[in-house]
Coordinates of C-alpha atoms and ligand atoms in Angstrom, one line a residue:
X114 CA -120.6 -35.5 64.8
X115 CA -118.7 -32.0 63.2
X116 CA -119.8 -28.8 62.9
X117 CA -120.0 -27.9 59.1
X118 CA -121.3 -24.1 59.0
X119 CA -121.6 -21.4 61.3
X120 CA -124.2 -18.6 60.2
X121 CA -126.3 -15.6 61.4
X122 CA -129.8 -14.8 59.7
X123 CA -131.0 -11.0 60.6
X124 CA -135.0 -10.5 60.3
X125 CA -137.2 -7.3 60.9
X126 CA -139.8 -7.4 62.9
X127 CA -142.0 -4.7 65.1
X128 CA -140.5 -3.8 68.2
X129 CA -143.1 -2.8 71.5
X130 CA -140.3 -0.9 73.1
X131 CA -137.5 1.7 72.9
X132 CA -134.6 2.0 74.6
X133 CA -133.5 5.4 76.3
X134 CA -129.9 6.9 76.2
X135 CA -128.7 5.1 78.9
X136 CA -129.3 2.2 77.4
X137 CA -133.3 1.5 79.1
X138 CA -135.7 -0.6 77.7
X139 CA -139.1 1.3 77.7
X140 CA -142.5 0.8 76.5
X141 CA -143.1 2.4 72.9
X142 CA -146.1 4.6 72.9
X143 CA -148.7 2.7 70.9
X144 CA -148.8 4.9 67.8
X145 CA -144.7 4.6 67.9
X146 CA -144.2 0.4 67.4
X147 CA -141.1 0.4 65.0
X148 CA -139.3 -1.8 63.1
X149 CA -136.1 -3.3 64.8
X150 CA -134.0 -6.2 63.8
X151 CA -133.7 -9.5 65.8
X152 CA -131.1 -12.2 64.5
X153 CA -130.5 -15.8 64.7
X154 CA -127.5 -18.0 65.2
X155 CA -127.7 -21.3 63.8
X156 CA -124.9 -24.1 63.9
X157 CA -125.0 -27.1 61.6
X158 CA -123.8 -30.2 62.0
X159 CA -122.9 -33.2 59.2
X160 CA -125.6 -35.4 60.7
X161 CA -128.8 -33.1 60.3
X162 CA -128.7 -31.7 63.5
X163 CA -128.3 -28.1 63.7
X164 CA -128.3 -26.1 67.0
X165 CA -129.7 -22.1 67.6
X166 CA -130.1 -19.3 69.4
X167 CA -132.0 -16.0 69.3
X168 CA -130.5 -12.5 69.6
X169 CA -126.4 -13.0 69.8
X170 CA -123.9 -10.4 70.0
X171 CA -121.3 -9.1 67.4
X172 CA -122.7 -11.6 65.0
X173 CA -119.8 -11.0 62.3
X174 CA -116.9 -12.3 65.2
X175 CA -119.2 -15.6 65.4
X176 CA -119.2 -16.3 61.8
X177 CA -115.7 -14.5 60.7
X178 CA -112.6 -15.1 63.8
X179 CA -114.4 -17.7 66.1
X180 CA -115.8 -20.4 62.8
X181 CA -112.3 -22.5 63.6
X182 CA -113.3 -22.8 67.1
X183 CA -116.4 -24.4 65.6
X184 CA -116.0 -25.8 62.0
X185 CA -115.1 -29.5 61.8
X186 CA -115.2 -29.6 66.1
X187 CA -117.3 -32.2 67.6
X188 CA -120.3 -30.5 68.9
X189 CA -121.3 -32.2 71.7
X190 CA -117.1 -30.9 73.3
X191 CA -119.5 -28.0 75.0
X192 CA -116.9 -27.7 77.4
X193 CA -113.7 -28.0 75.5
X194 CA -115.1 -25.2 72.7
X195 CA -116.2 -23.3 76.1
X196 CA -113.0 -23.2 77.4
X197 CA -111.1 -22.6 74.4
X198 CA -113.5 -19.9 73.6
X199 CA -113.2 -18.2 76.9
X200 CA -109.0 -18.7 76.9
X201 CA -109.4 -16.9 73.3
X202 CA -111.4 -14.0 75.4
X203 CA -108.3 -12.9 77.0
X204 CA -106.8 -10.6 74.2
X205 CA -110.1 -10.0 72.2
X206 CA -112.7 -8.6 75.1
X207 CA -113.7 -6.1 72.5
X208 CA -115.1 -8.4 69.9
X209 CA -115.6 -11.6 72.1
X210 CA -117.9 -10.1 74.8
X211 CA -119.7 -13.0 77.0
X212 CA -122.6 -12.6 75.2
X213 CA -120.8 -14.2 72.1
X214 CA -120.2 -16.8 74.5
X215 CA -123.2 -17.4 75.4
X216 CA -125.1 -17.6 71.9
X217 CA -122.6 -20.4 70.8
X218 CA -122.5 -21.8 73.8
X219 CA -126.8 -22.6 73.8
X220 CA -126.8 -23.4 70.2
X221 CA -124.3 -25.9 71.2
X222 CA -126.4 -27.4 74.1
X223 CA -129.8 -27.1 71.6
X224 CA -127.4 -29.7 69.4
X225 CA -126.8 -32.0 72.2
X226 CA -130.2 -32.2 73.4
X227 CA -131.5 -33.2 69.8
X228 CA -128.5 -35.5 69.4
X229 CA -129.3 -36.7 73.2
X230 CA -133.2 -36.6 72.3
X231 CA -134.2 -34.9 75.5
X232 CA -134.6 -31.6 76.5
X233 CA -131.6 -29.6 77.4
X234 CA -132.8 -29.4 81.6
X235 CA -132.9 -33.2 81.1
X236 CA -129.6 -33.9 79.7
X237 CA -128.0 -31.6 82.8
X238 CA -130.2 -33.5 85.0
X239 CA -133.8 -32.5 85.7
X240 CA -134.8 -30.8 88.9
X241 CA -138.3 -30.1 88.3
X242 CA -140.8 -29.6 85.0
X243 CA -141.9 -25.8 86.0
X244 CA -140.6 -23.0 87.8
X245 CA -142.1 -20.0 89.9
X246 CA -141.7 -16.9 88.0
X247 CA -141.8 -13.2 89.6
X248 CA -143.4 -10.5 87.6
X249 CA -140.4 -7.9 86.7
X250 CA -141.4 -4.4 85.4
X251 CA -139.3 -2.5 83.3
X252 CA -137.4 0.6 84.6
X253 CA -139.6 3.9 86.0
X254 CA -141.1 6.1 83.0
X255 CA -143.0 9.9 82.8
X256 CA -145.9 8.1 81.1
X257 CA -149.4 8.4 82.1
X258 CA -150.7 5.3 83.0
X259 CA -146.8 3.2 82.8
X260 CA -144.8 3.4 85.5
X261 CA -144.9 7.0 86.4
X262 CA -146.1 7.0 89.9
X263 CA -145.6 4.8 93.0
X264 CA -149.8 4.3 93.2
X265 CA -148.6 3.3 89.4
X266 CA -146.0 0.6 90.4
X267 CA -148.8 -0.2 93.4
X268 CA -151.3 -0.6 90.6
X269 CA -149.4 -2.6 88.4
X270 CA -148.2 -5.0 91.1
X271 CA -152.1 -6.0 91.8
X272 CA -152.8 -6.7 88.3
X273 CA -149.7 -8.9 87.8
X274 CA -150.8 -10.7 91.6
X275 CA -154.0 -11.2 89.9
X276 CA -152.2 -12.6 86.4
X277 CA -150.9 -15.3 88.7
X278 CA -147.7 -13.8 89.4
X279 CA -145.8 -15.2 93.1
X280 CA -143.5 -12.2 93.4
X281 CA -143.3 -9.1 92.2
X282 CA -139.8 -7.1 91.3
X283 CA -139.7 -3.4 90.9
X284 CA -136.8 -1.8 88.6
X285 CA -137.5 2.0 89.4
X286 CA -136.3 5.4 88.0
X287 CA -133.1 5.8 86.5
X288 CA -131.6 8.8 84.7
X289 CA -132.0 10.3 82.3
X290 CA -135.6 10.4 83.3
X291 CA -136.3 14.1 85.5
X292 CA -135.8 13.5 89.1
X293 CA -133.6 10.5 88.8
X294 CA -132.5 8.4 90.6
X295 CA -134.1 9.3 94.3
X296 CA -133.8 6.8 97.5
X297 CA -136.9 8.6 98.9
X298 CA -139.2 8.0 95.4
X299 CA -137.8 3.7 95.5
X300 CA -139.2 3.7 99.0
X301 CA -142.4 5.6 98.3
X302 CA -142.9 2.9 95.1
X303 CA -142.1 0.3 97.3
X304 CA -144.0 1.1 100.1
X305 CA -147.1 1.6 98.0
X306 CA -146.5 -1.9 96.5
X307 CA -146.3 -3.3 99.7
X308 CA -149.8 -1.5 100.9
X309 CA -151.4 -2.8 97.6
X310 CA -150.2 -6.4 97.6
X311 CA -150.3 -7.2 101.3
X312 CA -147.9 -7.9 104.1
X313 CA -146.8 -11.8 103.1
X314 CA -146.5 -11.4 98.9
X315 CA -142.9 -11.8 98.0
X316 CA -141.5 -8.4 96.7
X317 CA -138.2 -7.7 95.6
X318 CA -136.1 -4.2 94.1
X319 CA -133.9 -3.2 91.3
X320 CA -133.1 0.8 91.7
X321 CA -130.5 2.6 89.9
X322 CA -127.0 1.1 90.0
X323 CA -125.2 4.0 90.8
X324 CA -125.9 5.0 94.3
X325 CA -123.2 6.0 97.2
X326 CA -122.3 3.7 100.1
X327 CA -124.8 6.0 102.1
X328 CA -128.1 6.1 99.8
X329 CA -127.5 1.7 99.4
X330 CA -128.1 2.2 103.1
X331 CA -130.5 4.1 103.2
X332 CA -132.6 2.4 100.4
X333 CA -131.8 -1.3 102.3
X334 CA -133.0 -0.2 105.2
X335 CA -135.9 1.3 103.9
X336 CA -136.9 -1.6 102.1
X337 CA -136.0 -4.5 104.8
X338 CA -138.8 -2.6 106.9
X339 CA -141.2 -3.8 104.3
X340 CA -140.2 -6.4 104.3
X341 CA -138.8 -6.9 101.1
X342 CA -136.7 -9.9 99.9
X343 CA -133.8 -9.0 98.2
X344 CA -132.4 -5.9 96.9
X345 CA -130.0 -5.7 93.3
X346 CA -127.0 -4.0 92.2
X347 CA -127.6 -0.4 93.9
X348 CA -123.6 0.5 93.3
X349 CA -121.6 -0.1 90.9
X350 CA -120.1 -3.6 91.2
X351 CA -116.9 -3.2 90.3
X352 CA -116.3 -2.2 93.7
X353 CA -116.8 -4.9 95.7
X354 CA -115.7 -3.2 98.9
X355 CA -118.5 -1.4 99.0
X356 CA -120.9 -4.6 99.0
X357 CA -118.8 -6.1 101.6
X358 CA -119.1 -3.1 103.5
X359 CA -123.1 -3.0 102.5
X360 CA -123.7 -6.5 103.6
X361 CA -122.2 -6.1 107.0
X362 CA -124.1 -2.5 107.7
X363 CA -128.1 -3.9 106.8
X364 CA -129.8 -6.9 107.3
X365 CA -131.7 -6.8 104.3
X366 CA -130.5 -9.9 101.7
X367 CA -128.4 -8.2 98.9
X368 CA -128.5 -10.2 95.7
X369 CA -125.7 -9.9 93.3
X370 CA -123.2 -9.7 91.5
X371 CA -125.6 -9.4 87.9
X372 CA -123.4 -7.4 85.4
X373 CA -120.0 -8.0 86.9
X374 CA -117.9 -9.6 84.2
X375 CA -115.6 -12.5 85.4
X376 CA -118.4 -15.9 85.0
X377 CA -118.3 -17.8 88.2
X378 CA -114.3 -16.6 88.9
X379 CA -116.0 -13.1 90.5
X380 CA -119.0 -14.9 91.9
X381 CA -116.3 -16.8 93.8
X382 CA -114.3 -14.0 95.2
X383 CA -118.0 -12.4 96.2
X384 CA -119.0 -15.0 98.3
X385 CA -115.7 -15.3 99.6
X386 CA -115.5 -11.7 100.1
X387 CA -118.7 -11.6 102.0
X388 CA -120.1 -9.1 99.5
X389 CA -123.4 -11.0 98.7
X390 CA -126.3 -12.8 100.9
X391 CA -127.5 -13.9 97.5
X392 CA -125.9 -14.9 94.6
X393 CA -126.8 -13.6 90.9
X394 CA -125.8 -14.9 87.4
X395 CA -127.6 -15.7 84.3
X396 CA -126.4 -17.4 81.1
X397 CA -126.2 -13.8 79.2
X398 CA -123.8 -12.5 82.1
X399 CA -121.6 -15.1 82.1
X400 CA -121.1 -16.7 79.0
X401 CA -123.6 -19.7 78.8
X402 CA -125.0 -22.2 80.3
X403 CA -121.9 -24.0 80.7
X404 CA -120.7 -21.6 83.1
X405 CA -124.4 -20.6 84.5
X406 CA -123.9 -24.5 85.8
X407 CA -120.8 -24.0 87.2
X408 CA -121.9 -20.9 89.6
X409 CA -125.2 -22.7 90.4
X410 CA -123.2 -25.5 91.8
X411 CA -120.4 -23.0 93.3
X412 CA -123.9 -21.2 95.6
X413 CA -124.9 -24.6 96.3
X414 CA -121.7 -25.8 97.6
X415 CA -121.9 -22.5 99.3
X416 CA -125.6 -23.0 101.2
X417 CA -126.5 -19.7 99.2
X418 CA -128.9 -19.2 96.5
X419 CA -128.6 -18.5 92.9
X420 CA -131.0 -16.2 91.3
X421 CA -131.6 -16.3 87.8
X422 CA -131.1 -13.1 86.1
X423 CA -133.0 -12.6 82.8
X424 CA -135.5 -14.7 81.0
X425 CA -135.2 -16.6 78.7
X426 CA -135.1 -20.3 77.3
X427 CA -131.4 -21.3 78.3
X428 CA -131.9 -19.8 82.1
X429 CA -135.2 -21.8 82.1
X430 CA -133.5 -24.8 81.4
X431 CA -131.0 -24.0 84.0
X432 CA -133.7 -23.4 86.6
X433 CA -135.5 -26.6 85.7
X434 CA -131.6 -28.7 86.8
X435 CA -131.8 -27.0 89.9
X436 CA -133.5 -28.3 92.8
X437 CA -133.1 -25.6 95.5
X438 CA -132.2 -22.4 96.5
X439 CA -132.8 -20.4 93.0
X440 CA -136.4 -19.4 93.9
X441 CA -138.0 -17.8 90.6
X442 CA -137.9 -17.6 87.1
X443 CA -137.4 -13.9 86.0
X444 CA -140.4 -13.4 83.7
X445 CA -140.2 -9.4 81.7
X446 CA -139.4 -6.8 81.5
X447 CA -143.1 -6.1 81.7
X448 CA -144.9 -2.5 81.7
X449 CA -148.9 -1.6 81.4
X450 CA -148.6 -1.3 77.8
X451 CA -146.9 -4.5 76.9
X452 CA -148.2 -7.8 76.0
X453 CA -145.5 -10.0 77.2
X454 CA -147.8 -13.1 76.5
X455 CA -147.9 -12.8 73.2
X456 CA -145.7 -14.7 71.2
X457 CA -142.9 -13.4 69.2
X458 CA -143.3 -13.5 65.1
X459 CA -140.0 -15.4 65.2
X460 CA -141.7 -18.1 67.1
X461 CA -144.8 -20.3 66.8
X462 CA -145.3 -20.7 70.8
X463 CA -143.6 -18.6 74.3
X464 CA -140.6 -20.1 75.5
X465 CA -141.7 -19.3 78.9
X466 CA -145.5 -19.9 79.4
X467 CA -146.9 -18.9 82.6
X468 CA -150.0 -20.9 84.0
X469 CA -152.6 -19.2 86.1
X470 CA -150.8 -20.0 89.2
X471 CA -147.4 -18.3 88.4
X472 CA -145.5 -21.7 87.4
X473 CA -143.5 -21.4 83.6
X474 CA -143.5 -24.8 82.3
X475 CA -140.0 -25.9 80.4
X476 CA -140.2 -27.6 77.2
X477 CA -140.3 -31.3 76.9
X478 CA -139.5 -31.2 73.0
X479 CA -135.5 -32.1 72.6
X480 CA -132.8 -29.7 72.9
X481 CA -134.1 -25.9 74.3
X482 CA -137.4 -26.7 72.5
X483 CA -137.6 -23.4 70.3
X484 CA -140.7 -24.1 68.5
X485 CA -139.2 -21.3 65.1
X486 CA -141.3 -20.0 62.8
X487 CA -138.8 -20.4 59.8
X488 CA -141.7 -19.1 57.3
X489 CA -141.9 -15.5 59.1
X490 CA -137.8 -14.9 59.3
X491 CA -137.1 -16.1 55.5
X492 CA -139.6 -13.9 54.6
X493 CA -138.5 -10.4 57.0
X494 CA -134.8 -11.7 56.2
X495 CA -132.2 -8.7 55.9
X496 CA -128.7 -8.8 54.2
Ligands
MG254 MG1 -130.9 -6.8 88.1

């Protein structure tokens, strides 16, 4: 099999939420949906076959510099095109963020599992059909009836407990909202969730990611006396030192690292380092699946667990080739005024469906099982 064409189609469609200056996604008021544009990689092959993916990065690099790392290449050398991809990174970080990676990367393995005729969590070697998913809000907001208040978050968390929901995940207020961020306000949403959901629901937190040595404390300590699970990426995590020094000072089980860059080379030196009780990666923070494998297998190797960051069809996949740790299936961002249920235009079904109990079920359909409603992007297509 070769790889004859590499191409991106752009579509408009109406977007539920907005992002603020620093880059958060919120929940558009309902008289303020707008039109935004979503994008689709797709890679063809000379026997039918062609491979895609939703929503990559720096489209023009895929389809201008990187095509002879694809044209006339055997598909199915995920690893080799991977590799050479990732070598190519070394010089180009600008224009070849991991992001590229990982679009090419999961159109690649949506190739293999049509050419393999089994879904993609098959093909790696299935764990498990369905996966446990928390509920994950979006980030804090000044909106009446969002996620203004901690009786808000403590409201919200019920409702998602009675959606089916196993866990719950909190991502609280982060600048530039007024009053931003504050240790004291996390613990006052979390201790309200707590109160509302009970003493044994699973609950986890995601504050802002900027905090001193002292307010990580602070926060960790708070939150381990509710009992909390894990806590995310409350530094920076370029300095690692400072979540060695974290994990030694509180008992409560720091997951990370999320948005480091460095694929499973930085996950090693973390657990090496002693800077993690939990390890975090996701196929959008390190490149692909290809590499999301490689640090599942590095945490297992390690006794420690993986969790999943993001939704999304190729961490599903991922989830469904693990057996155990990697407890949930991140399932948002979700807010009040969302309806995360509802399928995208682009699409004819979810790619994550939630059953009443909390279980998202992985498609049996070969490859990553996008079920794409071609009708709807032809006809929003942009040049
Ligand atoms: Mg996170």
């Amino acid at each position: 099999m070769k790889v004859t064409d590499v191409k991106i189609t752009r579509f408009t469609y109406m977007s539920q939420s907005i992002r603020d200056t620093d880059g958060h996604g919120h929940a558009a008021p309902k008289d303020q949906a707008h039109e935004a544009v979503q994008n689709v990689l797709t890679i063809e092959t000379d026997e039918g076959i062609s491979g895609h993916y939703f929503g990559a990065a720096n489209p023009g690099t895929i389809t201008g510099e990187w095509r002879e790392y694809l044209v006339g290449k055997d598909p199915l050398y995920r690893e080799m095109i991977w590799h050479n991809l990732k070598n190519r990174q070394r010089s180009h970080k600008p224009t070849m963020a991991d992001r590229v990676l990982t679009a090419v990367d999961l159109a690649l393995w949506d190739i293999g599992g049509k050419a393999a005729g089994m879904p993609v969590h098959k093909l790696l070697g299935a764990a498990r059909d369905k996966v446990p998913a928390y509920a994950s809000t979006m980030v804090g907001d000044d909106v009446p009836g969002g996620l203004d208040t901690p009786e808000a978050y403590a409201r919200y968390a019920i409702q998602c407990k009675e959606r089916g929901y196993p866990a719950f995940k909190l991502h609280t207020w982060q600048p530039p909202l007024e009053g931003a961020p504050s240790v004291k306000r996390d613990i006052a949403a979390c201790a309200a969730v707590r109160e509302a959901v009970g003493p044994d629901y699973p609950l986890m937190l995601d504050p802002y990611h900027n905090y001193s040595r002292l307010e990580a404390l602070e926060l960790a300590n708070g939150i381990y006396e509710l009992g909390y699970l894990w806590m995310e990426e409350p530094m920076d995590e370029h300095n690692m030192s400072s979540y060695v020094w974290l994990c030694e000072q509180t008992k409560l089980p720091i997951c990370g690292p999320e948005t480091a860059e460095g694929k499973m080379y930085v996950r090693a030196e973390w657990i090496k380092a002693g800077a993690c009780d939990m390890v975090r990666s996701g196929c959008g923070d390190v490149g692909g699946l290809t590499p999301l494998m490689k640090c599942v297998h590095l945490a297992e190797a390690f006794g420690m667990h993986l969790e999943v960051h993001s939704p999304g069809v190729g961490n599903l996949h991922a989830l469904g080739a693990m057996v155990s740790p990697g407890l949930y299936y991140e399932r948002g961002l979700l807010h009040p005024f969302v309806d995360y249920d509802a399928t995208p235009p682009w699409l004819n079904e979810p790619v994550d469906p939630m059953d009443s109990e909390g279980f998202v079920h992985i498609s049996q359909n070969p490859g990553l099982g996008l079920n794409i409603n071609w009708d709807y992007i032809h006809s929003h297509k942009v040049d």
